Coordinates of N, CA and C and ligand atoms in Angstrom, one line a residue:
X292 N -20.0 -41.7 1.1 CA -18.6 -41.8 1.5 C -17.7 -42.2 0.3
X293 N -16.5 -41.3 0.2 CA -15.3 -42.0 -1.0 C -14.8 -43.1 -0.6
X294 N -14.7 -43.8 -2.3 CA -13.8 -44.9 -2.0 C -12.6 -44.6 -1.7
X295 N -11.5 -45.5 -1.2 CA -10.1 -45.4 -0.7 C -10.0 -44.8 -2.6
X296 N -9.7 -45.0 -2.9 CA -9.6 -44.3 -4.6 C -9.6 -43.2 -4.7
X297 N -10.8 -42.7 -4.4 CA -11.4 -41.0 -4.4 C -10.6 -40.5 -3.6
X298 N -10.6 -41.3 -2.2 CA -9.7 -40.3 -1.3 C -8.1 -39.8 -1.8
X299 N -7.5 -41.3 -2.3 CA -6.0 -41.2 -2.6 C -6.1 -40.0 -3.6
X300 N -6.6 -39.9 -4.6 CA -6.8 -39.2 -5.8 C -7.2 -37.6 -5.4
X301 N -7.9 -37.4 -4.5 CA -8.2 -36.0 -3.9 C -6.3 -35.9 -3.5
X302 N -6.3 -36.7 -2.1 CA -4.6 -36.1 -1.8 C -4.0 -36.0 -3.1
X303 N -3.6 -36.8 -3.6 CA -3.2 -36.2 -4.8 C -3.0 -34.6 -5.7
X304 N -4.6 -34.8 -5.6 CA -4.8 -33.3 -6.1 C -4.7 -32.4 -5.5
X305 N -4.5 -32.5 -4.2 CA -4.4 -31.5 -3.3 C -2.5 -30.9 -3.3
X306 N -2.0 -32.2 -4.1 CA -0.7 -31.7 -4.2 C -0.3 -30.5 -5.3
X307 N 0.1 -29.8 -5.2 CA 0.6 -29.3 -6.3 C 1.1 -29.8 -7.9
X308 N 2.2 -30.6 -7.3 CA 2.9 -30.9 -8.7 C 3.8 -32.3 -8.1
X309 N 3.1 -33.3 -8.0 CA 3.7 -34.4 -7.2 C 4.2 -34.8 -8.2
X310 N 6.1 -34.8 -7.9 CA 6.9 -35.7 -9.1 C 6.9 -37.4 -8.6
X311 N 6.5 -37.6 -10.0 CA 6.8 -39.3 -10.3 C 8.4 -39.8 -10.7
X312 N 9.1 -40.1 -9.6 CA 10.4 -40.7 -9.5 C 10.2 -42.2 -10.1
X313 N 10.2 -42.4 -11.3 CA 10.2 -43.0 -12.5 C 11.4 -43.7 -12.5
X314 N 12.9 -43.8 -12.4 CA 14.0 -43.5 -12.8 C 14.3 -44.5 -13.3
X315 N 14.8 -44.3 -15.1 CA 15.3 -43.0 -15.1 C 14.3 -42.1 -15.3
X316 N 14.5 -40.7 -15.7 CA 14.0 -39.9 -15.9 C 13.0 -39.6 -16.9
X317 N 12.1 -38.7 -17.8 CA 11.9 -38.5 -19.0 C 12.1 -36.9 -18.7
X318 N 12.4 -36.3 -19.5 CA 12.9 -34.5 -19.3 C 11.7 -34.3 -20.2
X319 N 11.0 -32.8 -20.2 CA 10.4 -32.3 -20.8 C 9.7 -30.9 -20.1
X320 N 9.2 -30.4 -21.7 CA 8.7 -28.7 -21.5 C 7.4 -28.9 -21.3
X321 N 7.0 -27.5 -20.6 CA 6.4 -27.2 -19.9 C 4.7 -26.4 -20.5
X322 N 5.4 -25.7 -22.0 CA 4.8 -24.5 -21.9 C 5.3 -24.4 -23.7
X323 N 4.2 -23.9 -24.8 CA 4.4 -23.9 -26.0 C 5.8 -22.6 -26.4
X324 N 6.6 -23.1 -27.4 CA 6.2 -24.2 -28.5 C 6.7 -25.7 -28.0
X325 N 6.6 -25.7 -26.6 CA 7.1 -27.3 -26.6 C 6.7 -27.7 -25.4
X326 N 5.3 -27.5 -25.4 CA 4.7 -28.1 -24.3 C 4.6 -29.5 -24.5
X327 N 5.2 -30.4 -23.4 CA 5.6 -31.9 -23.4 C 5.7 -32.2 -25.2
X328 N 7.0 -32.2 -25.0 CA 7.7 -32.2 -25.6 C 9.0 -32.8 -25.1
X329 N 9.5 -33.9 -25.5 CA 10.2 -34.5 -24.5 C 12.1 -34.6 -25.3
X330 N 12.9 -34.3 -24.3 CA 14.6 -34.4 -24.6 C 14.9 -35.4 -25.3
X331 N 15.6 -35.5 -26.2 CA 16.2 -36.4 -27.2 C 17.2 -36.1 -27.7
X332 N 17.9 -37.0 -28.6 CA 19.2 -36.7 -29.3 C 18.3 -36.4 -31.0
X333 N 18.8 -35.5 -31.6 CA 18.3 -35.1 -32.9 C 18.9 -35.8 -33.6
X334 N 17.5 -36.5 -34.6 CA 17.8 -37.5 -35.3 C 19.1 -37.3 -36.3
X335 N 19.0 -36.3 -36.8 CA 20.0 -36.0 -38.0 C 21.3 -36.0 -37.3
X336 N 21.8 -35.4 -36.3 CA 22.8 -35.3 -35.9 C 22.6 -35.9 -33.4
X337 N 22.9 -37.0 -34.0 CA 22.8 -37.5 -32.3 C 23.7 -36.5 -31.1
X338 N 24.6 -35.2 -31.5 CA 25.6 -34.9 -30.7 C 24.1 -33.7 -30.1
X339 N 23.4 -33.4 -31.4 CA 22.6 -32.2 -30.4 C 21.1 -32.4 -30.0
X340 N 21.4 -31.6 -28.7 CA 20.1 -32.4 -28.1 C 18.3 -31.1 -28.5
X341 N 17.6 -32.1 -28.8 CA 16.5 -31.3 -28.8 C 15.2 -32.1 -28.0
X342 N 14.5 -30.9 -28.1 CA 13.1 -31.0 -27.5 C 12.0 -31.7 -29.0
X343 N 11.6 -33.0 -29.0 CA 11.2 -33.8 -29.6 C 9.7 -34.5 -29.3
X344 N 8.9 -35.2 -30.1 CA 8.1 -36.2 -29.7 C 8.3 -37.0 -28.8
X345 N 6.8 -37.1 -27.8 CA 7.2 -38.4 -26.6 C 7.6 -39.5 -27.4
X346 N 7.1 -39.7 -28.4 CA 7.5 -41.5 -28.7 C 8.6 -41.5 -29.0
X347 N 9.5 -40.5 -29.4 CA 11.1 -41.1 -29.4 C 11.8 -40.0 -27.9
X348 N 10.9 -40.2 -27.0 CA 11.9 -39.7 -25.3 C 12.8 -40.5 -25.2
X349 N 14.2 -39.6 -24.7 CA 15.1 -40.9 -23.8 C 15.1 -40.9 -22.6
X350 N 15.7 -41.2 -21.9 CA 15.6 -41.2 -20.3 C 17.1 -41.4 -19.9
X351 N 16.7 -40.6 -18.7 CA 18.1 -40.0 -18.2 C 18.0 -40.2 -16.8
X352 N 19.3 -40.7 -16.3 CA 20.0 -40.7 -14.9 C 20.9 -39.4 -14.5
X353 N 19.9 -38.4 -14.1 CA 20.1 -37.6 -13.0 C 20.7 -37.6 -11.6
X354 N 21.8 -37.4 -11.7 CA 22.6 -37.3 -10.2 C 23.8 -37.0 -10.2
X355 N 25.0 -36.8 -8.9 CA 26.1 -36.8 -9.1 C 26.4 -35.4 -10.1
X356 N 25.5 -34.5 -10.4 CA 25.6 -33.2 -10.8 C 25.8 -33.6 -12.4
X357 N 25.3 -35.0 -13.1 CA 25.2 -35.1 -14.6 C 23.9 -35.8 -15.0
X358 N 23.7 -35.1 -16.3 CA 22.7 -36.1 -17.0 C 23.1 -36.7 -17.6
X359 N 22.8 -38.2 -17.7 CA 23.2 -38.9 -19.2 C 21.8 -40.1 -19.6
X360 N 22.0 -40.0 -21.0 CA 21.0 -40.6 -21.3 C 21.1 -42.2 -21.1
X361 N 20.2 -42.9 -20.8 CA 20.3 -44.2 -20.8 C 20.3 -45.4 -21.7
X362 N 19.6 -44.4 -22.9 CA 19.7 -45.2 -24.5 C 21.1 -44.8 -24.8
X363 N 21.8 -43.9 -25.3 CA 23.0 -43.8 -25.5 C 23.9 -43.7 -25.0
X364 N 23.8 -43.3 -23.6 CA 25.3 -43.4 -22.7 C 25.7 -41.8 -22.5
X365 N 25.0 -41.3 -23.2 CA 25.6 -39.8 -23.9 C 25.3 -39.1 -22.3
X366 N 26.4 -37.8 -22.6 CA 25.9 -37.0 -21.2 C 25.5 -35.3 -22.1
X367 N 24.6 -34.8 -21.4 CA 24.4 -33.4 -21.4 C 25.6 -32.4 -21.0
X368 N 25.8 -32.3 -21.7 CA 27.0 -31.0 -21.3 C 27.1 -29.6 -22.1
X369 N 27.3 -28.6 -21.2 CA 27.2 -27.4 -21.6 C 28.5 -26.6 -22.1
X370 N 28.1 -26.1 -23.3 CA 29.2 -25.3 -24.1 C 29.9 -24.1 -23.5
X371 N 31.2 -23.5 -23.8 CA 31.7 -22.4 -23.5 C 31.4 -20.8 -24.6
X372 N 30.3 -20.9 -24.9 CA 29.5 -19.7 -25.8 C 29.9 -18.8 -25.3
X373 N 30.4 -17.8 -26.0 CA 30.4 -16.2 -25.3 C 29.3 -15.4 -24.7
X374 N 28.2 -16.2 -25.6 CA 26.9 -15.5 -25.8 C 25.8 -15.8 -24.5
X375 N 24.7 -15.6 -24.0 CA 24.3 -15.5 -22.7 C 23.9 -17.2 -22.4
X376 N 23.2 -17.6 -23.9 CA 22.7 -18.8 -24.3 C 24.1 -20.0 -24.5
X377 N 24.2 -21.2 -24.1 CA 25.2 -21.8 -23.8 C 25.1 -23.0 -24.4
X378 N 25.4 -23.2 -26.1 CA 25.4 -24.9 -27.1 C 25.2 -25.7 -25.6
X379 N 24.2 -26.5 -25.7 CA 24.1 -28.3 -25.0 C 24.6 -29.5 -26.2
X380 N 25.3 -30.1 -25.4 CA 26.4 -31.1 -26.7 C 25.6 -32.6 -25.6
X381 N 25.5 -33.3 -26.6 CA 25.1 -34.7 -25.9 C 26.4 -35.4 -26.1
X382 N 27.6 -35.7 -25.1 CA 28.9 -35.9 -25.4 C 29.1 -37.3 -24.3
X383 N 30.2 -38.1 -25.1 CA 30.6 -39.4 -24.3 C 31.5 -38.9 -23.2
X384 N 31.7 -37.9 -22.9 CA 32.4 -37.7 -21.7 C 31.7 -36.2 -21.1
X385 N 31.4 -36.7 -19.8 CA 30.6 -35.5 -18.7 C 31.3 -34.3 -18.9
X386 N 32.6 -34.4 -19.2 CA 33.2 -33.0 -19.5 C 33.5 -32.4 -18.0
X387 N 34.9 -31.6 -17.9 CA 35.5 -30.9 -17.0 C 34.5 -30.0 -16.3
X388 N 33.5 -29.5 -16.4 CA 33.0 -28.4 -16.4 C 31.7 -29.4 -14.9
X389 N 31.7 -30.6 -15.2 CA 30.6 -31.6 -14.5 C 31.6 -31.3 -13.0
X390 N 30.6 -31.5 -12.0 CA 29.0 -31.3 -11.9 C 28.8 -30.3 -12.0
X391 N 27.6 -29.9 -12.8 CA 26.7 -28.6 -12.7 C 25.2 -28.6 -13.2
X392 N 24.4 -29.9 -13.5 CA 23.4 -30.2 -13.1 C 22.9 -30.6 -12.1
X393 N 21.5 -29.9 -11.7 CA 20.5 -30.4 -10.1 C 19.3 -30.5 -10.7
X394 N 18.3 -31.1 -9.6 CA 17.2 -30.8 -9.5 C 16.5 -30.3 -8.9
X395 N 15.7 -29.3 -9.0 CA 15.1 -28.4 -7.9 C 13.6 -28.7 -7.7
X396 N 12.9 -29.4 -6.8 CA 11.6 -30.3 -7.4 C 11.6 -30.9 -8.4
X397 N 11.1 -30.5 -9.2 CA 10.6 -31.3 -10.5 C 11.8 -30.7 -11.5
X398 N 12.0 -29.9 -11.4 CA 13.1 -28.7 -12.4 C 14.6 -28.7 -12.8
X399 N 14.4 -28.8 -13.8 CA 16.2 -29.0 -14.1 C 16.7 -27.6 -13.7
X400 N 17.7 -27.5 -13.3 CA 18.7 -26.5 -12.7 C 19.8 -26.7 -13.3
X401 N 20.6 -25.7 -13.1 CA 22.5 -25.7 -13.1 C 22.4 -25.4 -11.5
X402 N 23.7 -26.0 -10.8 CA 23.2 -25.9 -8.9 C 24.0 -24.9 -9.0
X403 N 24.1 -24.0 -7.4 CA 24.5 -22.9 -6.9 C 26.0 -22.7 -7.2
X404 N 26.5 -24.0 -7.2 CA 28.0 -24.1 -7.0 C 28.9 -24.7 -8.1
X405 N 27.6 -24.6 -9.3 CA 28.3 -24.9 -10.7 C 28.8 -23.6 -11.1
X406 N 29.7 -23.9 -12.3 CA 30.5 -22.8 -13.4 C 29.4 -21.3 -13.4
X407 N 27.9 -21.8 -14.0 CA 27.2 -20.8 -14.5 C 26.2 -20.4 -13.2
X408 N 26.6 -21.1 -11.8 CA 25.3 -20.7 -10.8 C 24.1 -21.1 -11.1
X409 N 23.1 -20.5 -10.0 CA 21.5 -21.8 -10.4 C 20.8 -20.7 -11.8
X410 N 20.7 -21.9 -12.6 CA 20.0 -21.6 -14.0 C 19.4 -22.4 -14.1
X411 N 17.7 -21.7 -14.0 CA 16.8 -22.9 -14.9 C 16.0 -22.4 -15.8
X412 N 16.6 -21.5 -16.6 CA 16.6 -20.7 -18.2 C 16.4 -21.6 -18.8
X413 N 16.2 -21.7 -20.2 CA 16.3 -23.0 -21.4 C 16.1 -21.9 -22.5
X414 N 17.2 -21.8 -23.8 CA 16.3 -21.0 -24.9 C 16.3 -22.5 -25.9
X415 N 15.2 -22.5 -26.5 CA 14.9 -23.3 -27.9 C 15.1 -22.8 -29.0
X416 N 15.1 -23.2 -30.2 CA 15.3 -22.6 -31.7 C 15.0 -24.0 -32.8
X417 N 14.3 -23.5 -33.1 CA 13.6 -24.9 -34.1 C 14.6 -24.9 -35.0
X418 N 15.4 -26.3 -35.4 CA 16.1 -26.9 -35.8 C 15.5 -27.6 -37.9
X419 N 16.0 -27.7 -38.0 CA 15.5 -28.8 -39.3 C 14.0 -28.3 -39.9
X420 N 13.7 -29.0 -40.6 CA 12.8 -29.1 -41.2 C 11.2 -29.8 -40.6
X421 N 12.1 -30.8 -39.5 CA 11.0 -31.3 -38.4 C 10.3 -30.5 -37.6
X422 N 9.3 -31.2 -36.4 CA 9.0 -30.0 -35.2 C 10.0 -30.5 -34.0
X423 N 11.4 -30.0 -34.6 CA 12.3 -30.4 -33.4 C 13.2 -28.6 -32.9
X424 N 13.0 -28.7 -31.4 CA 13.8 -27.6 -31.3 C 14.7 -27.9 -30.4
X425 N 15.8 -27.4 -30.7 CA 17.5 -27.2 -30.4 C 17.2 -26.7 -29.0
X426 N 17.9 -27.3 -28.1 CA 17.9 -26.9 -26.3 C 20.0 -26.3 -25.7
X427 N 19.5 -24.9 -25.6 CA 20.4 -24.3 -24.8 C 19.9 -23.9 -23.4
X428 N 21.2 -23.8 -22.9 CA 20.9 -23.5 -21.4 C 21.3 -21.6 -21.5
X429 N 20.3 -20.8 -20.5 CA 19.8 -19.3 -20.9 C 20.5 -18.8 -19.6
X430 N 21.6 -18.2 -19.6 CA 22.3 -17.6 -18.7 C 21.7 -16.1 -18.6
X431 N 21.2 -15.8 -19.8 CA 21.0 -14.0 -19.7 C 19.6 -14.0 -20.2
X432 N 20.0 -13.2 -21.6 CA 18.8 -12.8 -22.5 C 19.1 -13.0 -24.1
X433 N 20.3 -13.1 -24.3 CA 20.5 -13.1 -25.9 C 20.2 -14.3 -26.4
X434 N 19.3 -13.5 -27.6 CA 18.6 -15.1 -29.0 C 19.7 -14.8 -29.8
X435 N 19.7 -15.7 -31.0 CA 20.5 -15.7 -31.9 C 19.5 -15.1 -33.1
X436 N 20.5 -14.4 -34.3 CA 19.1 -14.1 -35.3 C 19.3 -14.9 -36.2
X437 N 18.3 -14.5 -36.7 CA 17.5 -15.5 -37.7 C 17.6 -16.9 -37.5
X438 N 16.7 -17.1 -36.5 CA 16.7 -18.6 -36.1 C 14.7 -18.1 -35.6
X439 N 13.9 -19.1 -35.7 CA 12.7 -19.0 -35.0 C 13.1 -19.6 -33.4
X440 N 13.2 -18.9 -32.6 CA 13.6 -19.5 -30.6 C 12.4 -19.3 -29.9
X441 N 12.1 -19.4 -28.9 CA 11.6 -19.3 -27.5 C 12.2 -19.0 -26.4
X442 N 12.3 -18.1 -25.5 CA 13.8 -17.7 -24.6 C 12.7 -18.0 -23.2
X443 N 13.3 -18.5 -22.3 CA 12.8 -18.3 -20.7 C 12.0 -19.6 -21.1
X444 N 11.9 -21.0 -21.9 CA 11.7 -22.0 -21.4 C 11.7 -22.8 -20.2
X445 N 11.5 -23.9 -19.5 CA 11.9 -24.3 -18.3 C 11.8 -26.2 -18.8
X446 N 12.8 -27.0 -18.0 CA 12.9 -28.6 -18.0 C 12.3 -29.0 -16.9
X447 N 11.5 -29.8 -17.5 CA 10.7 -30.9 -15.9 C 10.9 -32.1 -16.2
X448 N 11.3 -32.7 -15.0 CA 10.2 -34.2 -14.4 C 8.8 -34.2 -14.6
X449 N 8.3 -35.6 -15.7 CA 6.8 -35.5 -15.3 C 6.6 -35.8 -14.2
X450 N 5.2 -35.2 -14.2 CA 4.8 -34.8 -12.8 C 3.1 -34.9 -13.1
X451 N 2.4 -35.0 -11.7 CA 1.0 -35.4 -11.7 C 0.2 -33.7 -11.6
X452 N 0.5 -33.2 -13.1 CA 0.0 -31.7 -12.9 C -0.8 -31.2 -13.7
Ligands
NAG1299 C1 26.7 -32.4 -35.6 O1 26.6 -31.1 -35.0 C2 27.9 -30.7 -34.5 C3 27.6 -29.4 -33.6 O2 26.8 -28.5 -34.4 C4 28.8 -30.4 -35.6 O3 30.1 -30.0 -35.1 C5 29.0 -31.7 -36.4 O4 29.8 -31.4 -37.5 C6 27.6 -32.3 -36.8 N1 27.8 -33.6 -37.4 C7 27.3 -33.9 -38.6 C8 27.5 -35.3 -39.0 O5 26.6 -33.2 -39.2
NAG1300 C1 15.0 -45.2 -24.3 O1 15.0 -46.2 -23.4 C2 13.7 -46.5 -22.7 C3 13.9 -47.5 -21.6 O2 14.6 -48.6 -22.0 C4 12.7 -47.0 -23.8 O3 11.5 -47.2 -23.2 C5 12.6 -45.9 -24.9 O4 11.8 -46.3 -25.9 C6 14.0 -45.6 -25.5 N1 13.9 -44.4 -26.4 C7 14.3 -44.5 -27.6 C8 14.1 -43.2 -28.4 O5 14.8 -45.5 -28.1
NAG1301 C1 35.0 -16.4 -26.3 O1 35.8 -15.3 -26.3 C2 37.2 -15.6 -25.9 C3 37.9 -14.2 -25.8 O2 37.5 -13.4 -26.8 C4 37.7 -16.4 -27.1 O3 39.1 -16.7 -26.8 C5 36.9 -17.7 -27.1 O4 37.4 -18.5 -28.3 C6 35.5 -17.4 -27.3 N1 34.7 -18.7 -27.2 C7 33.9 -19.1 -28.1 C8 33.2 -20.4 -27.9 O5 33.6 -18.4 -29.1

């Protein structure tokens, strides 16, 4: 017979992808080049947000249709790009455009009833000289050239997966 341990740990597994409501948050990818790889402000310049090392994650309060980080106060907010891909600004004010973050399970979204409709696109583009890459939100299909990106990314909640 299992111990109560074994048992909990089977249900467990039997779950798919049970999010850990942690809160705040830690954001992170899913899938290379930035499998866990966790959301941050870029060291060089704090306004843009990238996909970085766990040991410098920030954490974020998700709700109310904004993210903001809890080390800096900063909110996630999305650019007016022409282009399909849409600049994320880590900015002191949620911006006119708020609310238009959700969560869909574990998954960062833009909700049904934001500016851009439900988006849970992400394009990357390695940034600097580090292994840090630049996070846009992916309304379409267009990369930028000559940049090294990733296009059809996705943001999670860790999760027991
Ligand atoms: C930080 O990045 C923003 C957006 O690209 C840019 O406008 C700003 O000039 C940069 N700041 C510094 C100090 O490089
Ligand atoms: C952000 O804040 C959390 C919680 O206070 C802390 O554990 C983490 O180290 C901080 N991250 C950075 C990059 O300072
Ligand atoms: C997008 O295009 C419009 C119309 O051409 C222009 O007014 C606006 O400045 C452009 N926005 C950006 C961010 O380039």
């Amino acid at each position: 017979m299992r111990s109560w341990i074994g048992r909990f740990l089977a249900v467990l597994a039997a779950v798919p992808c049970a999010v850990v409501h942690a809160k705040p948050e830690q954001i992170r990818g899913v899938t290379s080049p930035i499998f866990h790889y966790y959301l941050q402000a870029y060291p060089q310049n704090s306004t843009i947000p990238v996909m970085g090392p766990e040991a410098k994650s920030e954490y974020y309060n998700i709700g109310s249709g904004t993210i903001q980080s809890t080390n800096s106060s900063a909110y996630l907010t999305v650019g007016a790009d022409n282009t399909s891909y849409k600049t994320l600004t880590l900015s002191s004010s949620a911006g006119t455009a708020a609310p238009g973050w959700a969560l869909e399970g574990d998954t960062i979204i833009t909700g049904t009833s934001s500016k851009w409709g439900r988006q849970l696109n992400f394009l990357v583009c390695k940034v600097g000289t580090g292994d840090y890459w630049q996070v846009y939100l992916q309304t379409g299909s267009d990369v930028p050239s000559g940049k090294t990106c990733s296009n059809y990314q996705s943001l999670h909640l860790p999760c027991l997966c």
